[in-house]
Tab-separated table of C-alpha atoms in Angstrom:
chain	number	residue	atom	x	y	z
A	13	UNK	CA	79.941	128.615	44.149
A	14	UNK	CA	82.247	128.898	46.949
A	15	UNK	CA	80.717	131.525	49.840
A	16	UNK	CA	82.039	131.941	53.770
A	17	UNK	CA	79.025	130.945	55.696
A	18	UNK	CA	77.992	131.176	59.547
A	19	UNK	CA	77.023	127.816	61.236
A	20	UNK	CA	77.220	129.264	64.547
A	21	UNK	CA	79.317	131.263	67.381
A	22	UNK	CA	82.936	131.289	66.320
A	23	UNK	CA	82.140	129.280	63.625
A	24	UNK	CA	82.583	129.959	59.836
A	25	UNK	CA	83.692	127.935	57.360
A	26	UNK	CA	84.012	127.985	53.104
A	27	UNK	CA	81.200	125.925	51.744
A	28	UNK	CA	80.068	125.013	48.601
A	29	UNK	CA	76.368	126.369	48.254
A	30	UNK	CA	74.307	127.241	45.080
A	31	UNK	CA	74.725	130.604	42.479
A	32	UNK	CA	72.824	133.074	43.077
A	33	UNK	CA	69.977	134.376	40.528
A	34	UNK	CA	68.340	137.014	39.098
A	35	UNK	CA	65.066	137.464	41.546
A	36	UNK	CA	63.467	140.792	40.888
A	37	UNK	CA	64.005	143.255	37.708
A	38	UNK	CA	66.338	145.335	39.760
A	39	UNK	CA	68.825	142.871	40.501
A	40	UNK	CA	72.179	142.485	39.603
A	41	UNK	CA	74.616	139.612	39.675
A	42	UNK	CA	77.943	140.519	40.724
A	43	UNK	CA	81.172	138.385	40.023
A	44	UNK	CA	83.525	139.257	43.199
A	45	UNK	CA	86.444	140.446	42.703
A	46	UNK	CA	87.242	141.618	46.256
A	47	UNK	CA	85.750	141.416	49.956
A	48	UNK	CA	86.468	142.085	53.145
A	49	UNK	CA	86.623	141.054	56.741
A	50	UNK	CA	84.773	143.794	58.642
A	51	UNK	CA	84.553	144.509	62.324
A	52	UNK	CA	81.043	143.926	62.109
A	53	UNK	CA	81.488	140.869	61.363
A	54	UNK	CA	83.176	139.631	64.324
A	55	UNK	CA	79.791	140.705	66.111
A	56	UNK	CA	78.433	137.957	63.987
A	57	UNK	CA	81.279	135.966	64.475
A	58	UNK	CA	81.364	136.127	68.522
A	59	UNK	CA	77.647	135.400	68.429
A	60	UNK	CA	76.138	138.971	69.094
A	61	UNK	CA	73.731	139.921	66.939
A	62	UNK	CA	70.274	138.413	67.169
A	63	UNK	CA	68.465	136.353	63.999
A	64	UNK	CA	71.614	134.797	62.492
A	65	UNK	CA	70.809	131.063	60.992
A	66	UNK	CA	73.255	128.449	60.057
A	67	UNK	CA	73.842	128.610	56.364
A	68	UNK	CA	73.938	132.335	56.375
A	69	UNK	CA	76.526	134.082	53.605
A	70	UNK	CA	78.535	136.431	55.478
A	71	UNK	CA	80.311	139.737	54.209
A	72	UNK	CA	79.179	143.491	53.565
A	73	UNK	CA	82.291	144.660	52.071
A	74	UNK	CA	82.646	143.722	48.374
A	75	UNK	CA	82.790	144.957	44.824
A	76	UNK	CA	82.991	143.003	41.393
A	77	UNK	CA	82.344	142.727	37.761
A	78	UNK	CA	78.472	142.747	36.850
A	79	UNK	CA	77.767	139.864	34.734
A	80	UNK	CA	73.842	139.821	34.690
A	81	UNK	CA	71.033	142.337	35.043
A	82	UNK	CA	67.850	142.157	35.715
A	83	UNK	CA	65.605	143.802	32.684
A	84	UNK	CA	64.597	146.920	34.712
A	85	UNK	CA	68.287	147.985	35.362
A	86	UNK	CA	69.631	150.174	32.669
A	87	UNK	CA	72.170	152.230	34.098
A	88	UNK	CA	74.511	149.445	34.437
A	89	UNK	CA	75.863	146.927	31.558
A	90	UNK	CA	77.421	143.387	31.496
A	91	UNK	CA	81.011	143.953	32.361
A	92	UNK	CA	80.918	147.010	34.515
A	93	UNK	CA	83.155	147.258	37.550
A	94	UNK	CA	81.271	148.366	40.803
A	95	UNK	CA	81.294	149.020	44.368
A	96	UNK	CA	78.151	147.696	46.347
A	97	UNK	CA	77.363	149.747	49.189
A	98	UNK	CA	76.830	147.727	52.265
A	99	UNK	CA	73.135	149.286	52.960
A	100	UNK	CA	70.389	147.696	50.423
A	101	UNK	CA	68.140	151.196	49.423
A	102	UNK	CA	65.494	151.202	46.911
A	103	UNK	CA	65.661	154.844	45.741
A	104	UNK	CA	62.208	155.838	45.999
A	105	UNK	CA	61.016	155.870	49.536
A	106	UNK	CA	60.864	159.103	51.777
A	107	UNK	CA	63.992	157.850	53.650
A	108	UNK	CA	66.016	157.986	49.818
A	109	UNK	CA	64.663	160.733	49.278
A	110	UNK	CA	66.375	162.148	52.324
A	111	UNK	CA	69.443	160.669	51.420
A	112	UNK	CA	68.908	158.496	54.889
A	113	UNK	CA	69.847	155.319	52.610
A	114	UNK	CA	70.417	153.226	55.452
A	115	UNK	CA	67.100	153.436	56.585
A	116	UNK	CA	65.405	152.482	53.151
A	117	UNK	CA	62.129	151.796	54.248
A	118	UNK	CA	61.294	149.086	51.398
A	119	UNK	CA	64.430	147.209	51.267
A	120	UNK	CA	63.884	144.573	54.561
A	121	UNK	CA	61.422	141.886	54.106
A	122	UNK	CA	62.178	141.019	58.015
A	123	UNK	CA	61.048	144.592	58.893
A	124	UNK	CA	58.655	143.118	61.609
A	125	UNK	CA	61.578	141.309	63.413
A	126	UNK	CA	63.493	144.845	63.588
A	127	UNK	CA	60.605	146.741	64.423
A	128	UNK	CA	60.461	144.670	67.446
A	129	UNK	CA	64.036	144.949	68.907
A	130	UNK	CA	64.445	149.085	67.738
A	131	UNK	CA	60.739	150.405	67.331
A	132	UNK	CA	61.179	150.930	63.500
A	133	UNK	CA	63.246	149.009	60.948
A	134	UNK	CA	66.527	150.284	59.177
A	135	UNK	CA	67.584	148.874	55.759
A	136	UNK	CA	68.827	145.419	54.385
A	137	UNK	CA	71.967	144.860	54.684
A	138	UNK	CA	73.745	142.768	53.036
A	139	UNK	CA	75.159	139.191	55.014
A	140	UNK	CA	74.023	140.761	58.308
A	141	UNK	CA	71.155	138.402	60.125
A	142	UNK	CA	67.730	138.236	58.861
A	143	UNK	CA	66.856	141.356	61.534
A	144	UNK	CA	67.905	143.138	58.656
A	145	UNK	CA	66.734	141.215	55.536
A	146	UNK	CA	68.359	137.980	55.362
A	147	UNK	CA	70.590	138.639	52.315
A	148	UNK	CA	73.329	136.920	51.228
A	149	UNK	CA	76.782	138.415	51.172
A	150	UNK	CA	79.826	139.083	49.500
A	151	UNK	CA	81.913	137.102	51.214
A	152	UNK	CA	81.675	134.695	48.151
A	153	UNK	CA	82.315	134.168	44.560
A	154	UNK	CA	78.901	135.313	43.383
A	155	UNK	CA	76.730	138.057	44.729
A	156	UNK	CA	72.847	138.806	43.818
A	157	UNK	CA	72.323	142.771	44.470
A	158	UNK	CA	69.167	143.966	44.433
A	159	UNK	CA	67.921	147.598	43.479
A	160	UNK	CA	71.385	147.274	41.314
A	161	UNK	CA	70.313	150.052	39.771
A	162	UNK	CA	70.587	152.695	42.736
A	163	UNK	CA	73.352	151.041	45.090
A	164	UNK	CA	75.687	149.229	42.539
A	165	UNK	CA	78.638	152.134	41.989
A	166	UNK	CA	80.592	152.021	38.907
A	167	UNK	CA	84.569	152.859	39.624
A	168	UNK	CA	86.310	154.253	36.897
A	169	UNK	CA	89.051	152.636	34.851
A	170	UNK	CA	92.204	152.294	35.787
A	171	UNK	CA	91.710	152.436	39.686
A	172	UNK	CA	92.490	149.175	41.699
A	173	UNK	CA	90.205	147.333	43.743
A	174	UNK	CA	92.303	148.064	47.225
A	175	UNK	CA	91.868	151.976	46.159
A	176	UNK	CA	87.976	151.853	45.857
A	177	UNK	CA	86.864	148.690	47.513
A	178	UNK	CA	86.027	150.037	51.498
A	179	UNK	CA	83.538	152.670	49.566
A	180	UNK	CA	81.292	149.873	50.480
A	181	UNK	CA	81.418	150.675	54.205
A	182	UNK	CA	84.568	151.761	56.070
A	183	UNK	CA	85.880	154.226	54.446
A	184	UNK	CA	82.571	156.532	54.533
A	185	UNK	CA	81.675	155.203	57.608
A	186	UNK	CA	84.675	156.719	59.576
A	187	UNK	CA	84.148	159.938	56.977
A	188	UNK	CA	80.162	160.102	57.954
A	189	UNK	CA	81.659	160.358	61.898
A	190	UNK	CA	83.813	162.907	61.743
A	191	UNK	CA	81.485	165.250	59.139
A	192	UNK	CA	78.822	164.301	62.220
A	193	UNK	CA	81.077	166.070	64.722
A	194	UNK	CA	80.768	169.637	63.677
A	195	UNK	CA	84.293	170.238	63.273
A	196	UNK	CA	85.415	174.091	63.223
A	197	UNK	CA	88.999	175.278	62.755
A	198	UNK	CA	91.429	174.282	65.800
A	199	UNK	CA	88.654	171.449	66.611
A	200	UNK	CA	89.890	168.868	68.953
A	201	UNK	CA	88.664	165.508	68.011
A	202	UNK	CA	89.078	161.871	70.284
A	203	UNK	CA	88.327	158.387	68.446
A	204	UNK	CA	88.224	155.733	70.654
A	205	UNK	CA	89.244	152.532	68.182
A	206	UNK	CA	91.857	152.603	66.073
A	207	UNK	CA	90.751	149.517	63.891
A	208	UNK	CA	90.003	150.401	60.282
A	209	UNK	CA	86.696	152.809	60.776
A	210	UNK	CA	88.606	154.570	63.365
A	211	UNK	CA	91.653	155.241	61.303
A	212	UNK	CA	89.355	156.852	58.540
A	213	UNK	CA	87.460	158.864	61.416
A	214	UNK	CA	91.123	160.453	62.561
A	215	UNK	CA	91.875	160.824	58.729
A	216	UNK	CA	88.563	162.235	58.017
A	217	UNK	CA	88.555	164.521	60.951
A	218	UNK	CA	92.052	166.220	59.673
A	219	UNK	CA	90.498	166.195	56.103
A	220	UNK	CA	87.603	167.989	57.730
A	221	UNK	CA	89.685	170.438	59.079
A	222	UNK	CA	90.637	169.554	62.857
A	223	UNK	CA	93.473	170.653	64.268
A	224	UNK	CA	94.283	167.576	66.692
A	225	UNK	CA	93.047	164.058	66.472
A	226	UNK	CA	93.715	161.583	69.368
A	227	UNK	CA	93.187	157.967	69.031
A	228	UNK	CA	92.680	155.616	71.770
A	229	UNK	CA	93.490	152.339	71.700
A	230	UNK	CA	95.272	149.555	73.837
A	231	UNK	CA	96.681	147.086	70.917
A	232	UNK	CA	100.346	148.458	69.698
A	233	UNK	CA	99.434	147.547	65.809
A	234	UNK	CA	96.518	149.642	65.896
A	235	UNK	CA	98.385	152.775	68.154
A	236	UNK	CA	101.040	152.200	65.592
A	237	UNK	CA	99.478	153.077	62.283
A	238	UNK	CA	97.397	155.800	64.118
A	239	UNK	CA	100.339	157.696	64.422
A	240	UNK	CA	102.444	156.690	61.158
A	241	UNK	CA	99.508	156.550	58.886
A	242	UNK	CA	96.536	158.613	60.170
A	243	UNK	CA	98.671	161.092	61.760
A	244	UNK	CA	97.141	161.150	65.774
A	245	UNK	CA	98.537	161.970	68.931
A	246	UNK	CA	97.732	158.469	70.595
A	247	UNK	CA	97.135	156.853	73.978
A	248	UNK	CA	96.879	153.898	75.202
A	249	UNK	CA	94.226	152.643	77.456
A	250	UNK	CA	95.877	150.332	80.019
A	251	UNK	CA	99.103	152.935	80.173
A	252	UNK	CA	97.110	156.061	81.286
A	253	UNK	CA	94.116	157.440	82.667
A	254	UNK	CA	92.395	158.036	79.481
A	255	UNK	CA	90.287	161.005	80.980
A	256	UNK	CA	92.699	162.527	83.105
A	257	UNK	CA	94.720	162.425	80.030
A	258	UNK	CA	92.384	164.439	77.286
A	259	UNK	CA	91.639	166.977	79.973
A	260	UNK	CA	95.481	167.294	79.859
A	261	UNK	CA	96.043	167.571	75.911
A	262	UNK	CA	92.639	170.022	75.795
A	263	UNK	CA	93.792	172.825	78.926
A	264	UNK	CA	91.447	170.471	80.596
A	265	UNK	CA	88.184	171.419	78.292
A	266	UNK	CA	87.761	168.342	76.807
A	267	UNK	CA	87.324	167.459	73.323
A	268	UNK	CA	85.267	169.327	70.774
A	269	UNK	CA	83.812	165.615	69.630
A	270	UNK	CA	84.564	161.901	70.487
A	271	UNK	CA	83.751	159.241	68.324
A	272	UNK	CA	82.925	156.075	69.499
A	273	UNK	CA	84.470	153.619	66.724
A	274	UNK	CA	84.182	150.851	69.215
A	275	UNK	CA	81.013	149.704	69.815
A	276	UNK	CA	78.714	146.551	71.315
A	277	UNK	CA	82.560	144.362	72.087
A	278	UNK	CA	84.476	147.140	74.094
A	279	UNK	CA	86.784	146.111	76.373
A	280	UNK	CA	86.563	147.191	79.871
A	281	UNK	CA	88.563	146.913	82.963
A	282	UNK	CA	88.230	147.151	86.898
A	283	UNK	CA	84.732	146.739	88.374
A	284	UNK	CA	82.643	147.836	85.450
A	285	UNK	CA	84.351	145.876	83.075
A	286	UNK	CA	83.803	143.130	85.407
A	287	UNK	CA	79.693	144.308	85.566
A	288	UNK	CA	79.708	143.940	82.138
A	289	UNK	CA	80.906	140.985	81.308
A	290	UNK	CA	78.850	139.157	83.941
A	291	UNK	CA	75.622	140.670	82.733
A	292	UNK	CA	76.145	139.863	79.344
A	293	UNK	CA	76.557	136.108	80.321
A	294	UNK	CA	73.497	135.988	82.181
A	295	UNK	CA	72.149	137.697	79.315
A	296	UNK	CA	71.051	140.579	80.910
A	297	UNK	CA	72.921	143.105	78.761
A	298	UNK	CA	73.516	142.758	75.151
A	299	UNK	CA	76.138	145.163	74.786
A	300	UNK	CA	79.523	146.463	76.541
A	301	UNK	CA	79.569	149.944	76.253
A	302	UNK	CA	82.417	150.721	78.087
A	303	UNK	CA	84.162	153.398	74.809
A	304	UNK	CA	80.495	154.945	75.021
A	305	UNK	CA	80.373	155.618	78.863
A	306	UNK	CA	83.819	157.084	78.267
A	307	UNK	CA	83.284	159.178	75.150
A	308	UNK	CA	80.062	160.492	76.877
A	309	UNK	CA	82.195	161.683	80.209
A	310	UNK	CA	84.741	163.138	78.350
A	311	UNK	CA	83.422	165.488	75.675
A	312	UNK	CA	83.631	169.098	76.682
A	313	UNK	CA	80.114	171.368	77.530
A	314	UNK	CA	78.134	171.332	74.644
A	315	UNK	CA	80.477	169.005	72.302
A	316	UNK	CA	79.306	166.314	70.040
A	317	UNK	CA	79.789	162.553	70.288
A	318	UNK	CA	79.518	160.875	66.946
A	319	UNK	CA	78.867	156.729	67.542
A	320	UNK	CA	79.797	154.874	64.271
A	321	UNK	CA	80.162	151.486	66.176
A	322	UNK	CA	77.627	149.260	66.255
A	323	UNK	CA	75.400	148.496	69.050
A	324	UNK	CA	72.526	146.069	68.506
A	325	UNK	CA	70.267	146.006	71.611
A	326	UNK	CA	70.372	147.171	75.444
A	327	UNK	CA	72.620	148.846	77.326
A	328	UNK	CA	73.127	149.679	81.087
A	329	UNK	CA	74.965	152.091	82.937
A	330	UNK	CA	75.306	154.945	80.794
A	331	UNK	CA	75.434	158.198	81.697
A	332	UNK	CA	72.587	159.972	80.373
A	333	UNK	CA	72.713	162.395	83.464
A	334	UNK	CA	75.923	163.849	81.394
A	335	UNK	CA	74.397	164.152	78.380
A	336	UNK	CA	71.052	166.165	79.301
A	337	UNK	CA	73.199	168.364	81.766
A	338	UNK	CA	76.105	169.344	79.801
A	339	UNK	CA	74.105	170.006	76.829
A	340	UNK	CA	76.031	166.975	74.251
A	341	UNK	CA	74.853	166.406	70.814
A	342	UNK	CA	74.801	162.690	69.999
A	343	UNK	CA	75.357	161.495	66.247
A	344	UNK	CA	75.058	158.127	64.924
A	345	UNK	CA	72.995	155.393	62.670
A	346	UNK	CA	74.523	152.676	60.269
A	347	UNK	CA	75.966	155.027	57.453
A	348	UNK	CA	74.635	156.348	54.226
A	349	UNK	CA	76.864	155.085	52.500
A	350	UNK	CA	75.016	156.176	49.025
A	351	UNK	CA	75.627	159.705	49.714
A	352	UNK	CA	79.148	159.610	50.204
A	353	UNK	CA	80.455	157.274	47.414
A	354	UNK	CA	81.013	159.923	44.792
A	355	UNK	CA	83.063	163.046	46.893
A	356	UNK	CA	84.670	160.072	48.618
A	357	UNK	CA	85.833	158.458	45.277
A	358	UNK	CA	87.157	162.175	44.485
A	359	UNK	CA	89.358	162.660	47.293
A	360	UNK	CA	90.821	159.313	46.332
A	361	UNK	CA	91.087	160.466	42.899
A	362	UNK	CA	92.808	163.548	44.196
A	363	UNK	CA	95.343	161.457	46.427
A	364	UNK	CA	93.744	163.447	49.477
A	365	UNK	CA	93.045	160.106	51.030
A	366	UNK	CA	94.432	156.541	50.299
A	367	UNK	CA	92.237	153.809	51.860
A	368	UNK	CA	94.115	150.900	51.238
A	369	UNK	CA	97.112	151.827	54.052
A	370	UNK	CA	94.782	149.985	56.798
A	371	UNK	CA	95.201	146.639	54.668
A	372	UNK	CA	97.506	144.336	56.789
A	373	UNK	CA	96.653	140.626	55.314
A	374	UNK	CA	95.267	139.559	51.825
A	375	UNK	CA	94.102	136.505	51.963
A	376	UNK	CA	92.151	133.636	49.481
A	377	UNK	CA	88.618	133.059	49.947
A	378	UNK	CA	89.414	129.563	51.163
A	379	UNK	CA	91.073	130.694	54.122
A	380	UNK	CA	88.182	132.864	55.455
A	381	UNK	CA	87.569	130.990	58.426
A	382	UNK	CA	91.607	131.290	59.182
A	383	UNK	CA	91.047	135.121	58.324
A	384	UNK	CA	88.378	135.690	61.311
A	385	UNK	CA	90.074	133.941	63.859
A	386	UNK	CA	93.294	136.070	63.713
A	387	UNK	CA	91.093	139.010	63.007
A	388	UNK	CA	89.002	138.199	66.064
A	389	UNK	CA	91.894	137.623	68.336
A	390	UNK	CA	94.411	140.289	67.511
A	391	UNK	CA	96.953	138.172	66.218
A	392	UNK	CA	100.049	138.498	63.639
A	393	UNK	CA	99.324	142.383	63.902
A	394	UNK	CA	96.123	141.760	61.680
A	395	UNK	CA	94.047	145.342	61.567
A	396	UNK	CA	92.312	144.703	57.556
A	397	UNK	CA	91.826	141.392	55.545
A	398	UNK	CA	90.889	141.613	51.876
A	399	UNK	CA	89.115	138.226	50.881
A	400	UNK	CA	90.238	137.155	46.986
A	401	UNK	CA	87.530	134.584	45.677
């Protein structure tokens, strides 16, 4: 089959590699029918993430047709449409139990390599480094899913794949942030991002019952369809002061929450931009955390800051000072994305919510490698790219 696959940093390219097959009784094959190009996946991409290896299928966003099971699976039959959930969870483990399906505590066979970056493993995930597994992705004509039988999410008939497909991540990813920040009628809610999981955290947050949402941004795409589509009051971060400016818009409170939809790659300015950037290339800092540091500063007395972007190892100069003294709540962990798939599918069902608005570029399989270099450098207004095999 034809799969995207990493051979190194800014390096991707559509190669011919073998089918997958049925491995365990639980499995699944999946025929794709649509993927995705995820901001994750530039952190791959740009070389980020620890315990990529060339040959590595890329791609947690897909959904397909099942076309073989695995004799254990019985919930699911040959021709079934389904969403796979970007988190691999067995089911049966304390963690599933708790509906904390993204830290499955049976589904990485790498747990040893996580356990020594974090202290304790999280789930496999699907086309993310073998920190977390080693699995193959979606980004590909084939996928093999294990425990089919508790992730793979049948979508009813009649729905499209751009309705349902970013219940495999996005879409309850920026949901799972905004239900994190405790939001109240008249809540006041800041989003740093406005790439795809941010525009479903603003969304989320008004579905959730906020009363303002302001999204934070610098690219005019992104500012663009947070106002038009998702509804904010937006600023942009090389026009303003962005904390003078919230203090402003809040009678100088702050917000109730800020969300961090930013994560390891922010971009930072002046002196501590400049800090950054030189410590991560003498590989003394894995991460820029510049939308964090902000996010944490900001947030009124007591508020919450919800952190759906990804950060994957060490970080300096944050402000825990702030956090300890003004009594913040932090929220955040790769998403459970089990939990949500269902009421999420609802609201869709309902027309409260319509994820396919953040699509800007649909694009063949083949041009993959095409599809991550505009995505990774902002170009031709490209926000979303759905992958057709």
């Amino acid at each position: 089959m034809r799969a995207t696959v990493w051979h190194g940093k800014k390096d991707v390219r559509v190669d011919n590699v073998p089918d997958p097959q049925i491995l365990n009784p639980r499995d699944a094959i999946v025929k794709i029918s649509s993927t995705a190009i995820c901001g994750s996946d530039l952190h791959l991409y740009n070389g980020f993430v620890p315990g990529m290896e060339k040959g590595d299928i890329l791609g947690h966003e897909f959904m397909g047709e099942i076309v073989e099971l695995g004799k254990a699976v019985t919930n699911l039959k040959i021709g079934d449409r389904v969403v796979i959930p970007f988190p691999i969870a067995c089911g049966n483990c304390f963690f599933c139990h708790e509906k904390l399906y993204s830290v499955c505590e049976n589904s990485n066979p790498n747990a040893a390599l996580a356990e020594k970056m974090w202290g304790h493993s999280p789930s496999g995930i699907f086309g993310y480094s073998h920190m977390t597994g080693g699995y193959a992705g979606g980004q590909a004509e084939y996928a093999r899913v294990p425990y089919a039988d508790v992730g793979a999410f049948k979508i009813p008939n009649g729905m499209t794949d751009e309705q349902v497909l970013f219940l495999s991540d996005i879409l309850p990813t920026g949901y799972m942030a905004a239900e994190a920040c405790e939001i109240k009628p008249g809540s006041v809610v800041a989003v740093w991002g406005c790439g795809p999981v941010g525009q479903f955290a603003i969304q989320s947050a008004y579905l959730l019952g906020a009363e303002k949402v302001i999204g934070i941004d610098r690219f005019p795409e992104r500012l663009r369809m947070a106002r038009e589509k998702s509804k904010a009051i937006t600023l942009d971060y090389e026009e303003v002061d962005v904390a003078s400016a919230l203090k402003e818009l809040t009678g100088g409170r702050g917000p109730d929450a800020c969300i961090d939809a930013v994560g390891m790659e922010a971009h930072g300015m002046g002196l501590l931009g400049a800090y950054d950037r030189v410590k991560q290339a003498l590989a003394a800092e894995t991460d820029r955390p510049v939308a964090l540091r902000q996010a944490l500063m900001a947030c009124r007395n007591g508020g919450v800051v919800s952190i759906p972007g990804v950060y994957g190892g060490f970080l300096d100069k944050v402000p825990f000072g702030s956090v300890m003294n003004r009594s913040l709540t932090i929220k955040t962990g790769q998403t459970h994305v089990h939990r949500y798939m269902q009421p999420l599918l609802e609201r869709i069902q309902r027309g409260e919510i319509d994820p396919s608005v953040v699509i800007t570029h649909r694009l063949s399989l083949h041009d993959a490698a095409y599809g991550y270099d505009i995505f990774c450098n902002k170009q031709d207004d490209c926000i979303k790219i759905v992958l057709k095999p």
